[in-house]
Short mmCIF file of C-alpha atoms in Angstrom, two decimals:
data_model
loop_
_atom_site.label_atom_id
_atom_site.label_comp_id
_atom_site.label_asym_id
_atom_site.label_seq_id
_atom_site.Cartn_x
_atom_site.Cartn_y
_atom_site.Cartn_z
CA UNK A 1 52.89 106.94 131.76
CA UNK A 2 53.93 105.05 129.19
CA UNK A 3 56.92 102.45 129.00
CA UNK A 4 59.24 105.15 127.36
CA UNK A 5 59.42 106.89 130.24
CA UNK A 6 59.59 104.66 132.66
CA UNK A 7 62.24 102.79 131.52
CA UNK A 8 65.48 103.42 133.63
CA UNK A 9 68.37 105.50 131.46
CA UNK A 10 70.65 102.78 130.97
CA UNK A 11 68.13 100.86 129.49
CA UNK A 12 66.83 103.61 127.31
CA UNK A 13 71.18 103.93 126.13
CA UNK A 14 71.30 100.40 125.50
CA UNK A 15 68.40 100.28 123.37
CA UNK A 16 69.82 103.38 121.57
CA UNK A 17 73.18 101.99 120.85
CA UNK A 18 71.45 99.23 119.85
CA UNK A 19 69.46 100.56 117.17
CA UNK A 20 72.60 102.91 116.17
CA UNK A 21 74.64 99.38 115.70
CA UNK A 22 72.00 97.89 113.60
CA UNK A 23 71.36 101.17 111.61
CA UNK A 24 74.96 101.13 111.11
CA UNK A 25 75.03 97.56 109.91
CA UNK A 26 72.15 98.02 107.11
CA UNK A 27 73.60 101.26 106.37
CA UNK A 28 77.44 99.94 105.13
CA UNK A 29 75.92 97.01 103.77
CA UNK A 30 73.88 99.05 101.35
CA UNK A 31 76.10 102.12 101.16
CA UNK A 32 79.50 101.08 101.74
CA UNK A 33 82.09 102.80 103.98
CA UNK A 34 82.29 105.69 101.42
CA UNK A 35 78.61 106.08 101.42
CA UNK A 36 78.49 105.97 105.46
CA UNK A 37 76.96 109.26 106.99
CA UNK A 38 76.06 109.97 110.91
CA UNK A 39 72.76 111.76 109.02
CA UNK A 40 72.19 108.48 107.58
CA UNK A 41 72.40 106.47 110.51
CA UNK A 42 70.31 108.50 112.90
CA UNK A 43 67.64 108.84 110.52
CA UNK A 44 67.47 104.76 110.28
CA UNK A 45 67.88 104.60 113.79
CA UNK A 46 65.27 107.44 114.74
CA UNK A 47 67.86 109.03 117.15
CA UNK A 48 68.59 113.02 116.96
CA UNK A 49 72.10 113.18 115.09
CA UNK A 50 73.70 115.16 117.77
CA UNK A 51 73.32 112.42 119.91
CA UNK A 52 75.26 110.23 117.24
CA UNK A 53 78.37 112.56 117.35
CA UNK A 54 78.26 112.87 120.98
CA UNK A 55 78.46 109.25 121.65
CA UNK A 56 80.35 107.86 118.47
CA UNK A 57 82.34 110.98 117.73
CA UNK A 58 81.67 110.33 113.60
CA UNK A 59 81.28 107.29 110.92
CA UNK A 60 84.77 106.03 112.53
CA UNK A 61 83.41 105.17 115.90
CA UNK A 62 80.19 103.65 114.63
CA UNK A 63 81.64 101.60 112.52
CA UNK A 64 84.21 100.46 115.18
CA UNK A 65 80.93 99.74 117.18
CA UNK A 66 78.71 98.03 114.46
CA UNK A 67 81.90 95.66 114.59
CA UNK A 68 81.92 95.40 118.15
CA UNK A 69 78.84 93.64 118.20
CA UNK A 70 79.37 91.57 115.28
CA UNK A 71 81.82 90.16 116.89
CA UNK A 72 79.74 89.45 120.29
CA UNK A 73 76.84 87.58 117.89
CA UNK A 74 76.72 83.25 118.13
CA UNK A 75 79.05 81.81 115.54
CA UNK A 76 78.50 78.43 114.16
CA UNK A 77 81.94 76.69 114.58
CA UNK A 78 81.49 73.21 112.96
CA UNK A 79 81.56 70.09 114.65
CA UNK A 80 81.69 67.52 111.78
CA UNK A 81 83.49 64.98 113.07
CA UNK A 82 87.14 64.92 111.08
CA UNK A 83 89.65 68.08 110.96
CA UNK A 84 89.20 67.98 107.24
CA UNK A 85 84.97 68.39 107.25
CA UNK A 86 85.42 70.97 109.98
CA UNK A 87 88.14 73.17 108.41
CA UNK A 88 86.46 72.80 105.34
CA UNK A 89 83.00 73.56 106.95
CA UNK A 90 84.69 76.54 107.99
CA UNK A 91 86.52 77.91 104.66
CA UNK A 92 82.86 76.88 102.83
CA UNK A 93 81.60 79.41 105.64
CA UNK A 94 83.59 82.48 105.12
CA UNK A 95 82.72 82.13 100.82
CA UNK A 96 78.88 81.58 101.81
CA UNK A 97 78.92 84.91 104.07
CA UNK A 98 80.75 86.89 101.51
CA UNK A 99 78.42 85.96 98.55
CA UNK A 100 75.35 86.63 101.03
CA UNK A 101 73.72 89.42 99.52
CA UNK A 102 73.06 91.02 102.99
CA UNK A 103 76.28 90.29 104.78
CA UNK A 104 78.76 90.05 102.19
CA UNK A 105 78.93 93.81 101.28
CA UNK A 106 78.83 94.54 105.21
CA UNK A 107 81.96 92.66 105.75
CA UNK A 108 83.60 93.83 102.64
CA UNK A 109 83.11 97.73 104.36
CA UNK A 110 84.16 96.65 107.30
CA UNK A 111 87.34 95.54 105.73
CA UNK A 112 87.20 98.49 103.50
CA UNK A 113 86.92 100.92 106.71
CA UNK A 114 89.35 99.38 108.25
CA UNK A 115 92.19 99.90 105.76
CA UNK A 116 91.43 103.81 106.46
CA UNK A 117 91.20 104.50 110.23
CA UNK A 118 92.40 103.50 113.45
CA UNK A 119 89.20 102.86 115.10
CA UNK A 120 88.04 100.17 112.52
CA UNK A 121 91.15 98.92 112.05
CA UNK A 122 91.44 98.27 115.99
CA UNK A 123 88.02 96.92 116.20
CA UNK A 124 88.28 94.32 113.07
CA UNK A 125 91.50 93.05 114.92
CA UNK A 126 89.64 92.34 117.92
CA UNK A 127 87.04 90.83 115.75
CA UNK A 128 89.36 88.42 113.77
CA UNK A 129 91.25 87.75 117.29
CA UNK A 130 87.98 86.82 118.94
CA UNK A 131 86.80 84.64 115.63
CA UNK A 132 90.50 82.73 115.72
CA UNK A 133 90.26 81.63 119.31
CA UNK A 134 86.46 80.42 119.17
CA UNK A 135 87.41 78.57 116.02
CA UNK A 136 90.81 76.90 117.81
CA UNK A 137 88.44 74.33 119.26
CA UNK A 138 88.41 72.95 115.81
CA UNK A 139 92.24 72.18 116.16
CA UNK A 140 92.56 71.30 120.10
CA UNK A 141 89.26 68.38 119.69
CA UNK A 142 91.93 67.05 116.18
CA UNK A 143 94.52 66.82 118.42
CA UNK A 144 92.55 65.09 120.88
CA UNK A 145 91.56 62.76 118.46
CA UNK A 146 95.42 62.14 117.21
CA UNK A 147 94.30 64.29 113.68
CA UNK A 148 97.41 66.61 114.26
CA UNK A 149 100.09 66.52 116.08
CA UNK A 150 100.31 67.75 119.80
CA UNK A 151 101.59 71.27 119.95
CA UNK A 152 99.93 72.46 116.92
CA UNK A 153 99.04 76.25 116.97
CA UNK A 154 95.14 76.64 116.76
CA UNK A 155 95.11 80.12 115.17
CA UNK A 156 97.47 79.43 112.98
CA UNK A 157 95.70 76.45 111.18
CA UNK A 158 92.81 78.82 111.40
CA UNK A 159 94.53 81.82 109.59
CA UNK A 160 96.75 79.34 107.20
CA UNK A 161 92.96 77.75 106.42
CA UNK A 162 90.97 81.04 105.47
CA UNK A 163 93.86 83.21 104.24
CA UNK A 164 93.73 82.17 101.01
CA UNK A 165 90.14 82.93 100.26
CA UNK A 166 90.93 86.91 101.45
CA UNK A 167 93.54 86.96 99.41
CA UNK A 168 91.46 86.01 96.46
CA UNK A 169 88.60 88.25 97.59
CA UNK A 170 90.58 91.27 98.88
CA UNK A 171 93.77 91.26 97.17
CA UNK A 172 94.11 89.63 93.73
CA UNK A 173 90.85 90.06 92.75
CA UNK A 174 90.30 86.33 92.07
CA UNK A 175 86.46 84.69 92.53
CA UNK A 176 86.05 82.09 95.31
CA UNK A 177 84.02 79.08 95.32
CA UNK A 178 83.51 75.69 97.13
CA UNK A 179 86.17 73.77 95.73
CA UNK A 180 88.44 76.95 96.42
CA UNK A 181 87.32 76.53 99.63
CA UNK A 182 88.07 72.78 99.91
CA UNK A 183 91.60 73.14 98.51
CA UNK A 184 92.38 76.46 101.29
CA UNK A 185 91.41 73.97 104.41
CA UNK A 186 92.89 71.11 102.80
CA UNK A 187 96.13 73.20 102.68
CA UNK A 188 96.28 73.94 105.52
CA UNK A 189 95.48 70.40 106.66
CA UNK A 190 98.73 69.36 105.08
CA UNK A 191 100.52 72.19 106.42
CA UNK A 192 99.53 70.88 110.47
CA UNK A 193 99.89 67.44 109.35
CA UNK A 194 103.59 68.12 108.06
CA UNK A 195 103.72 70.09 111.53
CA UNK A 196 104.47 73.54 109.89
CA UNK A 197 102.02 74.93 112.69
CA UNK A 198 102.93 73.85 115.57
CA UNK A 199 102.91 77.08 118.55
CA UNK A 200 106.31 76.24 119.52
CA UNK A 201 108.09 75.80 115.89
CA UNK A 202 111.35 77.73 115.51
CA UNK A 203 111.80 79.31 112.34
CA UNK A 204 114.96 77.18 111.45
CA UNK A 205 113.05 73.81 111.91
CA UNK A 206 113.34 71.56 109.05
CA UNK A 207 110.17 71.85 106.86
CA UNK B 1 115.75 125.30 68.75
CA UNK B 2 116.12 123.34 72.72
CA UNK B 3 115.33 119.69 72.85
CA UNK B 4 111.85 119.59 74.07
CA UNK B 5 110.93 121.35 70.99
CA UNK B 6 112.01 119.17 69.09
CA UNK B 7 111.06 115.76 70.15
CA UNK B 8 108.11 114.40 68.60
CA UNK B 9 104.75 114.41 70.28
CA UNK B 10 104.69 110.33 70.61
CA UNK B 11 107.85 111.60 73.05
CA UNK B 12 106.40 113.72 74.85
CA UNK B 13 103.21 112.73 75.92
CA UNK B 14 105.40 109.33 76.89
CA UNK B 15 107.47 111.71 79.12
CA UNK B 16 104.09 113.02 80.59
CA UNK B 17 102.61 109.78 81.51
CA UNK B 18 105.52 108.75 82.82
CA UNK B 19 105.74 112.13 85.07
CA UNK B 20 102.47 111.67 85.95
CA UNK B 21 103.01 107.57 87.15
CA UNK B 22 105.91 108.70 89.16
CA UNK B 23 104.06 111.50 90.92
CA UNK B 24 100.62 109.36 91.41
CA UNK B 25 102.97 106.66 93.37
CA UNK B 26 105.05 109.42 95.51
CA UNK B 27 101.85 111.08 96.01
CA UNK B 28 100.12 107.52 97.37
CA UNK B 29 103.34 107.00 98.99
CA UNK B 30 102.65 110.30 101.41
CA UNK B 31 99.22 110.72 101.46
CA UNK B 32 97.53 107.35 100.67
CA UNK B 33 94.61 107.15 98.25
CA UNK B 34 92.15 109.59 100.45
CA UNK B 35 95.17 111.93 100.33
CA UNK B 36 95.31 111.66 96.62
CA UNK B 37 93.99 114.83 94.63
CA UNK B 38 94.91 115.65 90.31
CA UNK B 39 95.82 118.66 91.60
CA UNK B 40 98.69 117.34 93.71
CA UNK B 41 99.82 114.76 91.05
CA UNK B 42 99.43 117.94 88.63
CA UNK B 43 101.42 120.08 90.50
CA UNK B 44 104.02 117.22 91.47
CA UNK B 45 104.25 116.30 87.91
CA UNK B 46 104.81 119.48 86.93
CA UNK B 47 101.55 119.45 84.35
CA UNK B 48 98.30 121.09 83.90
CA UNK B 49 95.51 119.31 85.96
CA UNK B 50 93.40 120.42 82.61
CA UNK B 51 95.95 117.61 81.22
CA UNK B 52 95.59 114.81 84.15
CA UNK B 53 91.82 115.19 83.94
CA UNK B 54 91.22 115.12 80.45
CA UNK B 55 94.29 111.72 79.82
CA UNK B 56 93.40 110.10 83.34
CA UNK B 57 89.63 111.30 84.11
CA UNK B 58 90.76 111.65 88.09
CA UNK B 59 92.09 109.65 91.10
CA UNK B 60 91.07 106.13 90.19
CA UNK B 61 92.33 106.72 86.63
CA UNK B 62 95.64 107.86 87.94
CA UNK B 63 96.32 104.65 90.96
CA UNK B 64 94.95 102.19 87.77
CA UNK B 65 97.29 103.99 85.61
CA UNK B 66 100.47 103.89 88.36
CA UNK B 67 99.74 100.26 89.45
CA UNK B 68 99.81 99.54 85.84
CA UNK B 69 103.30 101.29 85.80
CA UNK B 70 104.07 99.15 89.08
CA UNK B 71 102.89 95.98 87.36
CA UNK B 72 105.37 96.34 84.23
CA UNK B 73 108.68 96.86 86.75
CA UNK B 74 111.38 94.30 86.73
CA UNK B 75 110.66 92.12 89.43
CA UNK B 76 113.80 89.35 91.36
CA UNK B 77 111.76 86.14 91.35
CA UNK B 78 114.43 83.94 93.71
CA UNK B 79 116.57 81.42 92.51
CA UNK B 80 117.78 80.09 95.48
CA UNK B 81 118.17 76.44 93.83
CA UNK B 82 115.08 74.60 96.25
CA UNK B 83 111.75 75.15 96.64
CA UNK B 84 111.46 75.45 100.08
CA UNK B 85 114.53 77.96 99.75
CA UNK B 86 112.39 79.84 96.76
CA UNK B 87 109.34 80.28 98.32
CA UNK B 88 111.16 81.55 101.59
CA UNK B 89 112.60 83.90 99.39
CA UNK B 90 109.29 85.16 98.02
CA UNK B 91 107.18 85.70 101.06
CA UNK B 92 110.24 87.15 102.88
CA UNK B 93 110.27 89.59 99.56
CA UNK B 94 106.44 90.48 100.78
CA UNK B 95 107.19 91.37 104.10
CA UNK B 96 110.10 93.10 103.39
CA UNK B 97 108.35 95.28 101.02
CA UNK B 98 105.39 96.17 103.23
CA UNK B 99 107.61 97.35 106.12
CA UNK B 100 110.21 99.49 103.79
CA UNK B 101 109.42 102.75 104.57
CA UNK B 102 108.74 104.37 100.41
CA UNK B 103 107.26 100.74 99.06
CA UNK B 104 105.14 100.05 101.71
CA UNK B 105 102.75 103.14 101.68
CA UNK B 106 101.89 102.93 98.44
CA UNK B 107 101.86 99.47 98.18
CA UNK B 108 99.12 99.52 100.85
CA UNK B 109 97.52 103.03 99.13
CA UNK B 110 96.88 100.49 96.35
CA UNK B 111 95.22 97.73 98.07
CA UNK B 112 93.07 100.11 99.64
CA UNK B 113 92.16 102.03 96.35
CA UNK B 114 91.15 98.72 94.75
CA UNK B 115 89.04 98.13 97.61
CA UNK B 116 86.90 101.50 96.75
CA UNK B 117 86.72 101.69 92.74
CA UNK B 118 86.70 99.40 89.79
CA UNK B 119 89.21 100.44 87.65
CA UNK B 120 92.18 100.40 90.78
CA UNK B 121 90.84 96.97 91.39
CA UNK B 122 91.14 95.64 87.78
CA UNK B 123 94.35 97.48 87.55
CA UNK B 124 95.05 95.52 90.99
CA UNK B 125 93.85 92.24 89.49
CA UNK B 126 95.74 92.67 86.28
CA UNK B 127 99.06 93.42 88.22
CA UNK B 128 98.67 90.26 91.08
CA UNK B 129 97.68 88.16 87.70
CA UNK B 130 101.22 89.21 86.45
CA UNK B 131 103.33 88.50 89.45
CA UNK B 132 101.49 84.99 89.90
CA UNK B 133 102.92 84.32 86.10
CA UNK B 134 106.18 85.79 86.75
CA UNK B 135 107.05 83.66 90.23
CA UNK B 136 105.23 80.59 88.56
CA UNK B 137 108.55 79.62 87.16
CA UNK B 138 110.09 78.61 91.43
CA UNK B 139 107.36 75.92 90.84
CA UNK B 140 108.13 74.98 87.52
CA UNK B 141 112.04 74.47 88.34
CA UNK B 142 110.72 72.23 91.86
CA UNK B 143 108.66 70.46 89.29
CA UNK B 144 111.40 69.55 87.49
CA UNK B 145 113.82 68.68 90.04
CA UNK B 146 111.35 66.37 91.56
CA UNK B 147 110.64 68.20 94.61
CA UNK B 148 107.07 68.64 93.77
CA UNK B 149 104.55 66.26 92.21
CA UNK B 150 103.89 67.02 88.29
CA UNK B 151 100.83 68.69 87.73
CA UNK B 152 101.63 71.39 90.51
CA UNK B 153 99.46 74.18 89.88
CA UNK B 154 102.23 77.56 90.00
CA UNK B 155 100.24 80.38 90.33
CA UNK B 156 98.19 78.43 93.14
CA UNK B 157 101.33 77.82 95.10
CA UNK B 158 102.14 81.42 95.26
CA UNK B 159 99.11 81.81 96.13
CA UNK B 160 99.02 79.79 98.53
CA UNK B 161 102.58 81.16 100.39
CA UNK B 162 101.93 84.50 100.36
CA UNK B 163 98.13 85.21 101.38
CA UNK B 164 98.80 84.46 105.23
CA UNK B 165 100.65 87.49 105.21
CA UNK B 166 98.07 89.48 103.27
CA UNK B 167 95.98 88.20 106.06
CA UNK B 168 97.86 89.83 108.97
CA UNK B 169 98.29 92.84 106.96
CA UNK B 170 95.20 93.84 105.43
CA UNK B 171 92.42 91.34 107.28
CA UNK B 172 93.31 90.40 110.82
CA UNK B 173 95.67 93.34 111.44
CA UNK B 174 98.31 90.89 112.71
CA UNK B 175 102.27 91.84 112.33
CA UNK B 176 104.73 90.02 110.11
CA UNK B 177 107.98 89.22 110.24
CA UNK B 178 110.78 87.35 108.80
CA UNK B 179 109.77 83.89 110.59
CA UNK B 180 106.03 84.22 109.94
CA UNK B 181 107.00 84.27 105.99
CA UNK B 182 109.44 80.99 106.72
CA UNK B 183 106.18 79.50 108.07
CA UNK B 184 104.08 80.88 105.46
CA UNK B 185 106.03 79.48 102.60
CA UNK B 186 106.43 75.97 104.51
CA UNK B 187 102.88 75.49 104.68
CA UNK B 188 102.14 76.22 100.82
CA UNK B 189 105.24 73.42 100.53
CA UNK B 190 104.21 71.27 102.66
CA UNK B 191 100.38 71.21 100.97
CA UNK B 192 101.92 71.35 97.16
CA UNK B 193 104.14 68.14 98.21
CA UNK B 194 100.69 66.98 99.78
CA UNK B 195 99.64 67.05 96.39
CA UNK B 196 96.50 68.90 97.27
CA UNK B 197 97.60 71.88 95.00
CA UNK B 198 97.59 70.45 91.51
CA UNK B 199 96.14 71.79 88.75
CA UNK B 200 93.86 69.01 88.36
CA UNK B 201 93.23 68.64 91.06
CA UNK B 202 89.23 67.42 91.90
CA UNK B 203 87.54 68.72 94.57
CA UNK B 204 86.86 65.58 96.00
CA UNK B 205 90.10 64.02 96.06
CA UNK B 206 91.55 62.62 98.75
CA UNK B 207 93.58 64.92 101.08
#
């Protein structure tokens, strides 16, 4: 007998959503959203395509799914030393995966797909939450170290630090580069130093 | 001889393109840019689609076309008489247009758009370009009441203010509100009096 069928069935479904996920990766990142397709996908994955719609319901679902486990992969969250060479480790990240030739167009369709369904748009918020809290370390080891002041809102430094660059890449249409990326974490630096980021700030507080 | 026969054909087609704009952004407005069909801006307009497809070529024609219409529309940059009162005023603006109920919609119909074709997304580019000059003059009056180092790049403080809540909106799928663009202006104050957005700025400066 060979291993195929001996393997027990949840074993057999977690290799198959596996390959589905990865299918589904390669497929946005050389198709787009707009070029997505459950024939696509099972073909790449070598699964029938009524199994597809059965378990992902349609190009929604995998996509919610391919982001799923992105967001479960390791993530290297610098450790340089300073607040400033981690935050700007970590803007000089985001521009290096979205001018990688492999997963800068899969991100872009994940962002793309998630402007135009529920499913996506639920999974890339998990995503971004899950990326936000493993990156607060960044901000709670600065405060440790007297960098910022105590109080000062993790996430917030994290979204303050990267926001720019998305709105460059996703919303004015502007390039990104290094420096770009330099200037976004050193912004927000300021911002935290100035203590503009603290968790507990009321809106009235003096700037 | 009634008036539309006698207006000159400069006139009319005007009065067409116009039509046209005004139906493209209700149209986006309702039914977002998947929702978007010539035959419903046709029909809305109250033109042949023969016309729409032969003047704008189809959908992405017709959002670059409308955002171009968007982009030319008398805009209140705040004069509030600070900075920090200014930029308040300008990210409070952006929230406050992504939750009205008409302005939202298609606001968000054309961030999605630019996402999916090239000439919505230079159309997009082209109109962000345009509001960057227009507010740039908040950080040219700081400038010269001393509130903010000379040299302050404008455009890159608007920037700066305003792409957190871009973030939330269109990235991390966070809310906004009226205390999140307080905080979001603050922080591109606090960095600008920082000093870390000038024009001139090296990328190795000191932060």
């Amino acid at each position: 007998m060979d291993s195929g069928g001996t393997t027990r069935p949840g074993g057999r479904a977690a290799r198959v959503r596996e390959a589905v996920r990865q299918a589904t990766i390669a497929e946005l990142g050389e198709k787009g959203f707009d070029g997505l397709t459950v024939e696509g996908v099972a073909a790449r994955a070598g699964v029938h395509k009524t199994t597809v719609y059965r378990r992902w319901g349609g190009v929604e679902g995998l996509a919610a799914d391919a982001l799923d486990l992105a967001g479960g992969e390791p993530w290297p969250v610098p450790d340089t030393g300073s607040i400033q060479g981690d935050l700007r480790a970590l803007t000089r990240l985001v521009v290096a995966g979205f001018a990688d030739p492999e997963l800068g167009p899969v991100s872009t369709a994940f962002i793309a797909a998630a402007m135009r369904n529920a499913p996506t748009a639920r999974a890339l918020r998990a995503f971004f939450a899950g990326r936000h809290e493993q990156s607060a370390v960044l901000v709670t080891r600065a405060v440790e170290r007297g960098e910022l002041p105590a109080g000062t809102d993790p996430a917030e430094v994290v979204r303050i630090a990267v926001a720019p660059l998305y709105y460059r890449l996703f919303v004015s249409g502007e390039p990104v580069d290094g420096a770009i990326a330099d200037r976004a974490a050193d912004a927000a630096l300021a911002a935290a130093r100035a203590g503009i980021l603290r968790a507990s700030r009321a809106p009235d507080d003096p700037a």
